[in-house]
Amino acid sequence: MVSAQELVKQHRFLMLSKSWCPDCHYAIAVFKKYNVLDKIALVELDKMPANQATELEKQFTAISGRKWVPTIFFNGEVFGTEQTLKELDPSDRTPSSAHPASAYPTLSSSWPWSNFIGGSALGPSSRSSGAELHELRGRSINTLPPAIIGPQYSFPIMLRTSLRSLAKPAARVSLRFYSSYPLSTTVTLPNGKSYEQPTGLFINNEFVPSKQHKTFEVINPATEEEICHVYEARKEDVDDAVDAAEKAFKGSWSTADPAIRGKALWNLAELLEAHKDTLAAIESLDNGKALQLAHGDVALVINYIRSCAGWADKLTGQYIDTGDTHHTYTKREPIGVCGQIIPWNFPLLMWSWKVGPALAAGNTVVLKTAESTPLSALYASQLVKEAGIPAGVVNIVSGFGKITGDAIASHPKIKKLAFTGSTATGRHIMKVAADSNLKKVTLELGGKSANIVFDDADVKTAISALVAGIFYNSGEVCSAGSRVFVQEGIYEEILREFKAAAETLKVGDPFDLSTFQGAQTSQMQLNKILGYVDIAHQEGGRLITGGERLGNKGFFVKPTIFADVTPDMRAYKEEIFGPFAVITPFKTADEVIELANDSEYGLAAGVHTKSIDTATYVSNKLEAGSVWINTYNDFHQMVPFGGYKQSGIGREMGAQALDNYTQWKAVRIGLQKPT
């Protein structure tokens, strides 16, 4: 018989249940409602021989210290229903106003589900006796009284995997751990081509399994089908990666001739170019973005790594004349081991933005990929070794934010932390970094950027910029021009042309080269977007186009535009992160400047006008790190990118990116007059 200990080790989420238990039925109903039931393995004790069930229940009780079921184990730790839902959130964000924690279903307002384990189905205010519970045994959830379940959560009993079938992988069981999984696997792309995908952790220039041999599933957003599994790093794996990075930093990498680092980065860029078609295909497969756009991403990656190669030997100090009695100079030195955490919207591009400048400056890195999009960074990592970059300089760990990310953010040997993601998670990262060893932190966070069209703008050019601003990369862009402001004299014309342009965009199969907008990265992101459609309707927005899912397979949504949106509406204020534009009219330049700046974010903005006076006046007053004039989402490797206000700290790209990865040392030598 498989032991309880082994079962807990083999499965990320494991739930102990009995069919007569109303708490179990409730938990199953909640997981079913939130589409995560297939990610949880159930041990149904009453579907096993009595002696086996009794023995297992004793073992589980010993492990958990609890006598009541259901008991939910997450990586060996006892968890509750709400905690489980949060851990299964693939967006790695804290509950937002669109999906607050309070929206999780509860049986009654008094039921403390935030720590749901133990207790009875009647809740704390009327704890049931053993006799009352006995009466519930064997009854279907549909026959339980409303006081226990509530009419809105009447689900039939959902039977799941029993212990007898746990030895075989159930169909579509996500995030399942395997005791053994290959360190690479052959992946066949939608275009019929195949490639070898690394699946291990990249530590010390080798792909290795995680210490606990745990893997998680990676999904193709366009088909909702499994691509492969990759190994999940936990604290002990992060420790190994940091040790490797520290050893490499203290070795020759940080003190070598900078030209050697530059040559290694140049070699890496050449290899990336040689593999560019495969990298673009992986990016499209893993993220769901259109393949034609993924090719553009990879081109930016190659250019940026080349740019970093050029910077390696140009990080010079300065001689400072302080008089004849002293010789004074400054020098720029690397910081040490850098922890880097990247998002899922531009996996490979964010990899390059983090790794490139860190290596050019002589640092070493431990980088965590987003759990939903780890594949392109893992593939690129094998090119790191081939480029001649020494072992331990680049280490890539796949994993989840609350485990792997926190292990990086809190690690005492990591001296610098860089994060790209949501503002809420950025706050958490900054706190953890401060509480550990006061790491130097750079953050590239959320946005709700203004895209402003004046009466005198060239309409065709402006429409192209509006489309690029909000529908590029399926709207999953931190700098997305999601708030569109149009001057009154051109308002209706822009609405007509913007609607027509949105409706001509091809949405669908990412590997069709005529597709402009692919899939959203996850079911959760799709649900979030559609949730904001409902909110915008309720708050009085006028739907111009879109606002619905496209098809029933894959996470596709139609390009969406709402007009007549006012500053008090949630769709106007909150970052949606999808192809969802809101349009607001304005009268004067000063009015639109005030509207644009009235936001907690300040990442980017666009201004569309033929007047250089208007463009200069408005851009000077906008509180944004990037302002694009008559263009949008227009990036270049030599131009810094980053945010004002709650959109971040520090800059990516350009010379300014190197500031994140160097520290200044002043040297002052006292001189004596020779005798």
XYZ file of C-alpha atoms in Angstrom:
675
model
C 0.000 0.000 0.000
C 1.253 3.501 -0.818
C 1.874 5.464 2.377
C 0.378 8.845 3.192
C 3.894 10.284 3.242
C 4.543 9.095 -0.317
C 1.222 10.453 -1.555
C 1.948 13.875 -0.095
C 5.355 13.861 -1.799
C 3.946 12.797 -5.169
C 1.257 15.464 -5.468
C 1.373 19.222 -5.227
C -2.226 19.440 -4.023
C -3.634 16.418 -2.223
C -7.006 16.377 -0.488
C -8.192 13.714 1.946
C -11.965 13.236 1.691
C -14.967 11.129 2.633
C -18.129 11.130 0.553
C -20.416 11.604 3.552
C -18.533 14.694 4.721
C -20.352 17.951 3.830
C -17.130 19.929 4.271
C -15.567 17.781 1.567
C -18.496 18.356 -0.762
C -18.262 22.066 -0.195
C -14.532 22.216 -0.888
C -14.980 20.138 -4.048
C -17.802 22.430 -5.174
C -15.615 25.504 -4.661
C -12.724 23.986 -6.612
C -15.119 22.949 -9.370
C -16.565 26.459 -9.545
C -13.109 27.970 -9.962
C -11.976 25.403 -12.557
C -9.119 24.043 -10.449
C -10.526 20.659 -9.449
C -8.363 18.923 -12.049
C -5.274 20.250 -10.258
C -6.084 18.479 -6.990
C -5.671 14.752 -6.357
C -8.330 13.337 -4.039
C -7.813 10.429 -1.669
C -11.357 9.125 -1.142
C -11.085 6.985 1.964
C -14.540 5.444 1.828
C -13.903 4.055 -1.662
C -11.076 1.876 -0.345
C -10.986 -1.329 1.702
C -11.781 -0.470 5.317
C -8.472 -1.623 6.787
C -6.494 0.316 4.171
C -8.571 3.441 4.704
C -8.196 3.235 8.474
C -4.436 2.900 8.256
C -4.105 5.772 5.789
C -6.317 8.028 7.867
C -4.065 7.384 10.869
C -1.025 8.263 8.787
C -2.592 11.459 7.428
C -3.670 12.444 10.934
C -0.098 12.000 12.143
C 1.252 14.128 9.291
C -1.283 16.935 9.581
C -2.013 16.888 13.288
C -5.721 17.115 12.459
C -8.510 14.614 12.951
C -11.087 16.152 10.660
C -11.440 15.843 6.940
C -10.992 17.265 4.410
C -7.340 17.982 4.957
C -5.617 19.690 2.032
C -1.862 19.305 1.631
C 0.126 21.753 -0.488
C 3.736 20.607 -0.910
C 3.474 18.804 2.408
C 1.926 21.730 4.276
C -1.672 21.794 5.495
C -3.730 24.295 3.529
C -7.270 25.665 3.393
C -9.713 26.167 0.541
C -9.101 29.882 0.067
C -5.344 29.464 0.413
C -5.474 26.732 -2.213
C -7.348 28.980 -4.639
C -4.748 31.696 -4.216
C -1.865 29.265 -4.763
C -3.511 28.050 -7.968
C -3.814 31.617 -9.314
C -1.530 31.460 -12.380
C -1.249 35.246 -12.626
C 0.911 35.318 -9.482
C -0.945 38.412 -8.329
C -2.662 39.155 -5.087
C -6.479 39.322 -5.307
C -7.419 42.434 -7.246
C -10.475 44.624 -6.998
C -11.844 42.656 -9.947
C -11.310 39.361 -8.141
C -11.114 40.207 -4.421
C -10.582 37.577 -1.766
C -14.078 38.380 -0.532
C -15.463 37.020 -3.806
C -14.467 33.499 -2.872
C -17.694 31.631 -2.098
C -18.643 31.088 1.518
C -21.465 29.159 3.096
C -22.329 32.022 5.384
C -20.885 35.394 6.248
C -19.760 34.057 9.614
C -17.857 31.055 8.275
C -14.065 31.574 8.629
C -13.067 29.988 5.309
C -9.761 31.839 5.185
C -8.540 29.095 7.510
C -10.874 26.299 6.441
C -9.676 23.050 7.942
C -11.618 21.214 10.600
C -14.889 22.220 12.204
C -18.247 21.177 10.891
C -20.426 22.120 7.977
C -22.809 23.958 10.271
C -20.199 26.624 10.974
C -18.792 27.971 14.231
C -21.985 29.616 15.375
C -23.817 26.300 15.562
C -21.241 23.542 15.792
C -22.822 20.203 15.070
C -22.737 17.223 17.341
C -21.624 13.775 16.263
C -25.269 12.722 16.037
C -26.090 15.574 13.656
C -23.145 14.690 11.454
C -24.103 11.034 11.496
C -27.457 11.985 9.971
C -25.657 13.559 7.019
C -23.671 10.465 6.108
C -24.395 8.966 2.734
C -26.607 11.854 1.597
C -26.105 13.628 -1.695
C -25.029 17.248 -1.558
C -28.272 18.150 -3.336
C -30.278 16.823 -0.374
C -28.364 18.708 2.313
C -30.317 21.515 4.003
C -29.718 25.080 2.707
C -28.266 26.079 6.086
C -25.343 23.828 5.304
C -24.746 24.305 1.597
C -26.899 27.192 0.447
C -29.062 27.039 -2.672
C -26.503 28.724 -4.920
C -23.934 25.981 -4.336
C -26.009 22.850 -4.903
C -23.740 20.551 -6.861
C -24.014 16.799 -7.380
C -21.371 14.631 -5.823
C -18.249 14.752 -7.976
C -16.302 11.519 -7.806
C -12.565 11.780 -8.379
C -9.449 9.671 -8.418
C -9.271 7.008 -5.725
C -6.069 5.536 -4.397
C -6.479 2.551 -6.663
C -5.959 4.727 -9.726
C -3.455 7.220 -8.363
C -0.577 5.228 -9.836
C -1.707 6.247 -13.329
C -1.645 9.888 -14.437
C -5.242 11.062 -14.775
C -6.099 12.964 -17.949
C -5.473 16.718 -17.645
C -4.271 16.619 -14.047
C -2.365 19.889 -13.899
C 0.576 20.659 -11.629
C 1.077 16.985 -10.839
C 4.427 15.910 -9.434
C 6.346 12.991 -10.860
C 9.100 11.148 -9.050
C 11.053 11.064 -12.314
C 10.788 13.330 -15.340
C 13.311 13.793 -18.170
C 15.584 16.831 -18.192
C 14.495 17.500 -21.765
C 11.579 16.454 -23.904
C 10.727 16.618 -27.594
C 8.020 19.176 -28.319
C 6.173 19.228 -31.626
C 5.108 22.723 -32.662
C 1.794 23.552 -34.357
C 3.693 24.068 -37.624
C 4.809 20.421 -37.524
C 8.420 21.120 -36.590
C 9.952 19.618 -33.457
C 12.628 20.765 -31.050
C 14.193 19.567 -27.805
C 12.890 21.503 -24.800
C 14.988 21.612 -21.606
C 12.833 20.994 -18.529
C 15.328 21.042 -15.661
C 16.662 23.846 -13.529
C 19.702 25.521 -15.100
C 22.299 25.673 -12.322
C 26.065 25.897 -12.777
C 25.724 25.524 -16.566
C 23.875 22.218 -16.261
C 20.221 21.218 -16.362
C 19.360 19.408 -13.145
C 16.169 18.131 -11.506
C 14.859 19.898 -8.436
C 15.847 18.389 -5.097
C 12.291 17.193 -4.484
C 11.886 16.016 -8.093
C 8.673 18.003 -8.413
C 7.357 19.270 -11.722
C 4.484 21.410 -12.907
C 2.522 21.553 -16.117
C 2.953 24.157 -18.857
C -0.142 24.872 -20.975
C -0.547 26.127 -24.545
C -3.005 29.049 -24.131
C -4.264 28.686 -27.695
C -5.393 25.079 -27.239
C -5.551 24.637 -23.442
C -3.447 21.497 -23.912
C -0.315 20.441 -22.071
C 3.012 21.250 -23.711
C 5.237 19.561 -21.144
C 6.227 19.658 -17.492
C 9.202 21.517 -16.036
C 10.946 21.062 -12.719
C 9.913 23.341 -9.894
C 12.571 25.026 -7.778
C 12.053 25.409 -4.068
C 14.182 27.056 -1.378
C 16.878 24.379 -1.384
C 17.223 24.683 -5.174
C 17.456 28.465 -4.950
C 20.187 27.982 -2.345
C 22.146 25.819 -4.797
C 21.718 28.373 -7.579
C 22.832 31.226 -5.325
C 25.872 29.259 -4.158
C 26.842 28.625 -7.785
C 26.362 32.298 -8.639
C 28.365 33.439 -5.614
C 31.243 31.117 -6.489
C 31.264 32.395 -10.083
C 31.192 36.019 -8.926
C 34.109 35.483 -6.559
C 35.966 33.706 -9.344
C 37.183 35.343 -12.523
C 33.899 36.703 -13.949
C 33.656 39.930 -11.938
C 37.360 40.790 -12.229
C 38.037 39.699 -15.809
C 38.879 42.114 -18.596
C 35.466 43.624 -19.463
C 36.176 42.898 -23.119
C 35.973 39.181 -22.283
C 32.481 39.656 -20.873
C 31.559 41.680 -23.925
C 32.778 38.944 -26.264
C 30.794 36.296 -24.368
C 27.629 38.385 -24.635
C 28.283 38.970 -28.335
C 28.634 35.211 -28.799
C 25.321 34.753 -26.998
C 23.625 37.230 -29.341
C 24.991 35.347 -32.357
C 23.630 32.064 -30.999
C 20.265 33.630 -30.257
C 20.118 34.809 -33.858
C 20.980 31.326 -35.122
C 18.085 29.930 -33.063
C 15.692 32.843 -33.628
C 12.985 30.867 -35.441
C 12.816 28.228 -32.720
C 12.830 30.870 -29.983
C 9.973 32.775 -31.624
C 7.965 29.574 -31.995
C 8.520 28.659 -28.334
C 7.472 32.143 -27.258
C 4.266 31.891 -29.285
C 3.507 28.364 -28.109
C 4.117 29.081 -24.432
C 2.622 32.576 -24.170
C -0.118 32.434 -26.815
C 1.072 35.561 -28.639
C 0.970 35.833 -32.415
C 4.038 34.274 -34.035
C 4.650 37.348 -36.187
C 4.926 39.443 -33.012
C 7.101 36.832 -31.310
C 9.610 37.221 -34.154
C 9.709 40.928 -33.321
C 10.339 40.128 -29.660
C 13.277 37.895 -30.519
C 14.778 40.582 -32.762
C 14.641 43.007 -29.826
C 16.284 40.389 -27.604
C 19.186 39.917 -30.016
C 19.712 43.657 -30.461
C 19.667 44.243 -26.729
C 22.164 41.514 -25.880
C 24.460 42.968 -28.563
C 24.023 46.397 -27.020
C 24.964 45.025 -23.592
C 28.029 43.401 -25.125
C 29.093 46.840 -26.273
C 28.573 48.380 -22.848
C 30.767 45.858 -21.019
C 34.064 47.760 -21.479
C 32.592 51.252 -21.252
C 31.570 51.326 -17.585
C 34.399 53.617 -16.642
C 35.075 55.712 -13.573
C 36.357 59.264 -13.398
C 39.423 61.165 -12.194
C 38.419 64.052 -9.914
C 40.788 66.978 -9.447
C 40.820 67.772 -5.712
C 44.171 69.551 -5.563
C 47.822 68.579 -5.390
C 47.587 66.902 -1.991
C 45.331 64.072 -3.126
C 44.785 61.714 -6.035
C 41.030 61.032 -6.289
C 39.069 58.851 -8.645
C 35.846 56.850 -8.854
C 35.218 53.403 -10.267
C 32.093 51.402 -11.062
C 31.979 47.929 -9.583
C 29.514 45.047 -9.939
C 27.159 44.406 -7.032
C 27.340 40.627 -6.729
C 24.702 37.939 -7.032
C 21.523 39.400 -8.543
C 18.078 37.894 -8.098
C 15.747 38.472 -11.031
C 12.039 37.685 -11.358
C 10.379 38.086 -14.751
C 6.726 38.107 -15.919
C 4.772 36.016 -18.400
C 3.861 38.605 -21.044
C 7.314 38.942 -22.693
C 9.260 35.984 -21.285
C 12.371 36.061 -23.463
C 12.504 39.840 -23.818
C 12.338 40.262 -20.037
C 15.034 37.582 -19.705
C 17.313 39.688 -21.902
C 16.461 42.945 -20.102
C 17.548 41.356 -16.826
C 20.453 39.109 -17.810
C 22.151 41.417 -20.350
C 23.085 44.437 -18.216
C 23.791 42.328 -15.130
C 26.390 40.257 -16.981
C 27.881 43.231 -18.808
C 28.610 44.856 -15.447
C 30.249 41.696 -14.065
C 27.457 40.362 -11.877
C 26.053 36.844 -11.721
C 22.343 36.032 -11.705
C 19.666 33.727 -10.369
C 16.556 34.307 -12.464
C 13.048 32.974 -11.868
C 10.784 32.580 -14.868
C 7.019 33.017 -14.655
C 5.407 29.664 -13.910
C 3.111 29.877 -16.934
C 5.878 30.733 -19.437
C 9.219 29.147 -18.503
C 10.140 27.520 -21.812
C 11.951 30.166 -23.878
C 14.268 31.195 -21.034
C 15.175 27.553 -20.398
C 15.897 27.029 -24.094
C 18.037 30.178 -24.234
C 19.966 29.043 -21.158
C 21.609 26.204 -23.063
C 22.998 28.852 -25.408
C 24.606 30.604 -22.426
C 26.945 27.666 -21.916
C 27.669 27.399 -25.641
C 28.550 31.111 -25.740
C 31.415 30.529 -23.317
C 29.855 32.150 -20.270
C 31.361 30.391 -17.221
C 29.441 28.014 -14.984
C 27.381 29.708 -12.297
C 27.171 33.095 -14.006
C 23.601 32.481 -15.220
C 21.204 30.282 -13.252
C 17.544 29.810 -14.213
C 14.956 28.415 -11.806
C 11.328 27.753 -12.700
C 8.745 28.046 -9.980
C 5.972 29.886 -8.228
C 6.076 33.350 -6.737
C 5.111 32.534 -3.191
C 7.779 29.834 -2.943
C 10.591 30.331 -5.456
C 10.129 34.086 -5.770
C 10.105 34.651 -2.031
C 13.182 32.441 -1.645
C 15.030 34.718 -4.069
C 13.717 37.980 -2.606
C 14.650 36.982 0.939
C 17.990 35.306 0.242
C 20.779 36.873 2.316
C 23.479 36.215 -0.309
C 21.584 38.034 -3.066
C 22.647 41.688 -3.120
C 20.438 43.057 -5.895
C 16.857 42.253 -6.853
C 15.050 43.106 -10.099
C 11.353 42.404 -10.578
C 8.861 42.984 -13.378
C 5.184 42.358 -12.664
C 2.185 43.770 -10.856
C 2.383 46.722 -8.502
C 0.870 44.675 -5.676
C 3.530 41.979 -5.993
C 6.196 44.665 -6.357
C 5.261 46.059 -2.954
C 5.593 42.585 -1.461
C 8.949 42.010 -3.164
C 10.280 45.309 -1.850
C 9.211 44.527 1.707
C 10.750 41.048 1.648
C 13.980 42.448 0.198
C 14.123 45.123 2.893
C 13.386 42.685 5.694
C 16.181 40.342 4.592
C 19.384 42.269 3.877
C 18.128 45.575 2.451
C 18.873 44.545 -1.125
C 19.112 47.127 -3.854
C 15.794 46.832 -5.724
C 14.578 47.838 -9.169
C 10.941 47.403 -10.131
C 9.076 47.647 -13.436
C 5.415 47.505 -12.500
C 1.893 48.165 -13.725
C 0.388 50.919 -15.800
C -2.801 52.575 -16.974
C -1.274 54.711 -19.661
C -2.889 57.623 -21.480
C -2.957 57.734 -25.284
C -4.030 61.253 -26.301
C -5.405 62.267 -29.712
C -5.732 65.978 -30.536
C -8.033 67.448 -33.190
C -5.157 68.156 -35.555
C -3.732 64.617 -35.479
C -3.325 62.626 -38.663
C -6.197 60.167 -38.236
C -4.571 57.249 -40.031
C -1.358 57.582 -38.014
C -3.279 58.025 -34.776
C -5.425 54.934 -35.366
C -2.326 52.838 -36.056
C -0.865 54.049 -32.769
C -4.090 53.343 -30.860
C -4.165 49.786 -32.228
C -0.496 49.254 -31.355
C -1.119 50.814 -27.979
C -3.812 48.438 -26.745
C -4.103 45.385 -29.020
C -0.389 44.636 -29.515
C 0.598 41.448 -27.633
C -3.092 40.808 -26.869
C -3.057 43.892 -24.655
C -0.773 42.124 -22.169
C 1.679 45.008 -22.027
C 2.484 47.024 -18.916
C 2.698 50.212 -20.997
C -0.551 49.539 -22.901
C -2.337 52.727 -23.961
C -5.529 51.578 -22.297
C -6.942 55.038 -21.522
C -7.632 56.772 -24.835
C -8.377 60.502 -24.658
C -9.803 62.113 -27.812
C -10.421 65.823 -28.315
C -14.102 66.619 -28.854
C -13.774 67.848 -32.443
C -12.498 64.483 -33.685
C -14.155 62.200 -31.117
C -16.826 60.510 -33.270
C -14.480 60.094 -36.243
C -11.882 58.373 -34.070
C -14.573 56.094 -32.615
C -15.637 55.005 -36.100
C -12.106 54.451 -37.386
C -10.865 52.767 -34.210
C -13.864 50.406 -34.251
C -13.252 49.540 -37.902
C -9.558 48.919 -37.279
C -10.254 46.694 -34.266
C -12.773 44.625 -36.183
C -10.358 43.986 -39.047
C -7.650 42.570 -36.772
C -7.257 38.837 -37.111
C -7.618 37.111 -33.748
C -6.904 33.407 -33.495
C -4.272 30.768 -34.194
C -0.957 32.319 -33.121
C 0.967 30.264 -35.701
C -1.028 31.732 -38.587
C 1.275 34.508 -39.776
C -1.711 36.706 -40.623
C -2.845 36.655 -36.979
C -2.273 39.912 -35.110
C -3.809 39.035 -31.747
C -3.261 35.607 -30.242
C -4.567 34.108 -27.029
C -4.496 35.581 -23.547
C -1.898 33.805 -21.468
C -4.266 32.082 -19.045
C -7.860 31.247 -18.229
C -7.622 33.585 -15.265
C -6.541 36.480 -17.459
C -9.392 35.777 -19.875
C -11.871 35.673 -16.992
C -10.498 38.927 -15.620
C -10.982 40.717 -18.944
C -14.529 39.432 -19.368
C -15.240 40.421 -15.774
C -14.273 44.002 -16.588
C -16.614 43.914 -19.585
C -19.478 43.244 -17.182
C -18.252 45.976 -14.848
C -17.991 48.535 -17.670
C -21.550 47.731 -18.783
C -22.839 48.102 -15.232
C -21.102 51.445 -14.764
C -22.533 52.970 -17.941
C -19.793 52.551 -20.528
C -20.858 52.337 -24.190
C -19.578 49.174 -25.879
C -18.235 50.013 -29.335
C -16.938 46.577 -30.294
C -15.825 43.254 -28.822
C -16.539 42.443 -25.217
C -16.817 38.683 -25.596
C -14.825 35.495 -25.820
C -13.902 34.212 -29.256
C -14.659 30.505 -29.670
C -14.803 27.959 -26.884
C -11.263 26.570 -27.022
C -8.234 28.622 -26.194
C -8.124 31.844 -24.196
C -9.183 34.215 -26.974
C -11.120 37.456 -26.542
C -12.264 39.953 -29.156
C -10.588 43.384 -29.208
C -12.774 45.493 -26.934
C -13.515 49.229 -26.944
C -15.764 51.127 -24.540
C -16.593 54.798 -25.173
C -17.940 57.594 -22.948
C -15.978 56.231 -20.009
C -15.600 58.575 -17.043
C -12.807 58.826 -14.446
C -14.950 57.333 -11.686
C -15.350 54.002 -13.512
C -13.233 51.001 -12.535
C -12.402 50.159 -16.157
C -10.883 53.654 -16.393
C -8.813 53.413 -13.205
C -7.702 49.793 -12.881
C -5.139 47.877 -14.905
C -6.981 45.198 -16.899
C -4.018 43.808 -18.857
C -5.827 42.798 -22.000
C -7.111 44.126 -25.362
C -9.517 46.507 -23.626
C -9.537 50.243 -24.439
C -11.643 52.904 -22.739
C -12.241 56.216 -24.513
C -12.874 59.581 -22.853
C -13.436 62.946 -24.594
C -11.600 66.142 -23.604
C -11.641 69.819 -24.569
C -8.257 71.404 -23.847
C -4.630 70.400 -23.439
C -4.591 71.379 -19.770
C -7.733 69.320 -19.118
C -6.292 66.177 -20.685
C -2.984 66.623 -18.866
C -4.877 66.667 -15.569
C -6.908 63.601 -16.583
C -3.846 61.685 -17.741
C -1.871 62.438 -14.576
C -4.741 61.519 -12.258
C -3.524 57.943 -11.823
C -1.410 55.967 -9.389
C 0.600 54.807 -12.397
C 3.081 56.661 -14.580
C 4.702 54.222 -16.954
C 4.013 55.634 -20.420
C 1.862 57.962 -22.516
C 1.190 58.817 -26.147
C 0.483 62.188 -27.781
C -0.872 62.488 -31.329
C -0.726 65.907 -32.960
C 0.859 67.738 -35.894
C 1.836 70.640 -33.637
C 5.356 70.551 -32.198
C 4.220 73.137 -29.665
C 1.381 70.907 -28.433
C 3.578 67.816 -28.409
C 6.311 69.565 -26.414
C 3.951 71.286 -23.964
C 1.976 68.139 -23.188
C 4.930 65.742 -23.031
C 6.747 68.043 -20.610
C 3.810 67.969 -18.206
C 2.857 64.289 -18.396
C 3.920 62.220 -15.381
C 5.229 59.230 -17.308
C 8.585 57.552 -17.828
C 8.103 57.250 -21.606
C 6.160 59.589 -23.882
C 5.656 58.581 -27.506
C 4.731 61.282 -30.028
C 2.727 60.078 -33.059
C 3.716 56.484 -32.301
C 3.218 54.011 -29.439
C 4.882 50.984 -27.826
C 7.940 51.995 -29.817
C 10.982 50.487 -28.075
C 14.696 50.670 -28.844
C 17.568 49.062 -26.978
C 19.327 52.397 -26.437
C 16.267 54.143 -24.976
C 15.583 53.747 -21.235
C 12.200 52.445 -20.125
C 10.620 52.672 -16.682
C 7.959 54.352 -14.639
C 7.017 57.275 -12.454
C 4.959 56.893 -9.270
C 3.748 53.338 -8.594
C 4.898 52.094 -11.989
C 8.354 51.319 -10.737
C 11.856 52.185 -9.615
C 14.827 52.328 -11.983
C 15.096 51.906 -15.730
C 15.483 49.051 -18.212
C 17.566 49.387 -21.409
C 19.807 52.235 -22.422
C 22.836 53.371 -20.454
C 20.580 53.801 -17.430
C 20.015 50.037 -17.127
C 23.670 49.599 -16.187
C 23.138 51.913 -13.200
C 20.960 49.179 -11.690
C 23.844 46.716 -11.683
C 26.837 48.794 -10.610
C 27.879 50.631 -7.484
C 30.229 53.572 -7.261
C 33.422 53.486 -5.243
C 35.393 56.652 -4.486
C 39.134 56.264 -3.887
C 41.094 59.143 -2.334
C 44.854 58.883 -1.928
C 46.782 61.299 0.267
C 50.006 62.471 -1.390
C 53.191 63.618 0.273
C 55.617 66.055 -1.263
C 58.820 64.168 -2.038
C 61.883 65.227 -0.143
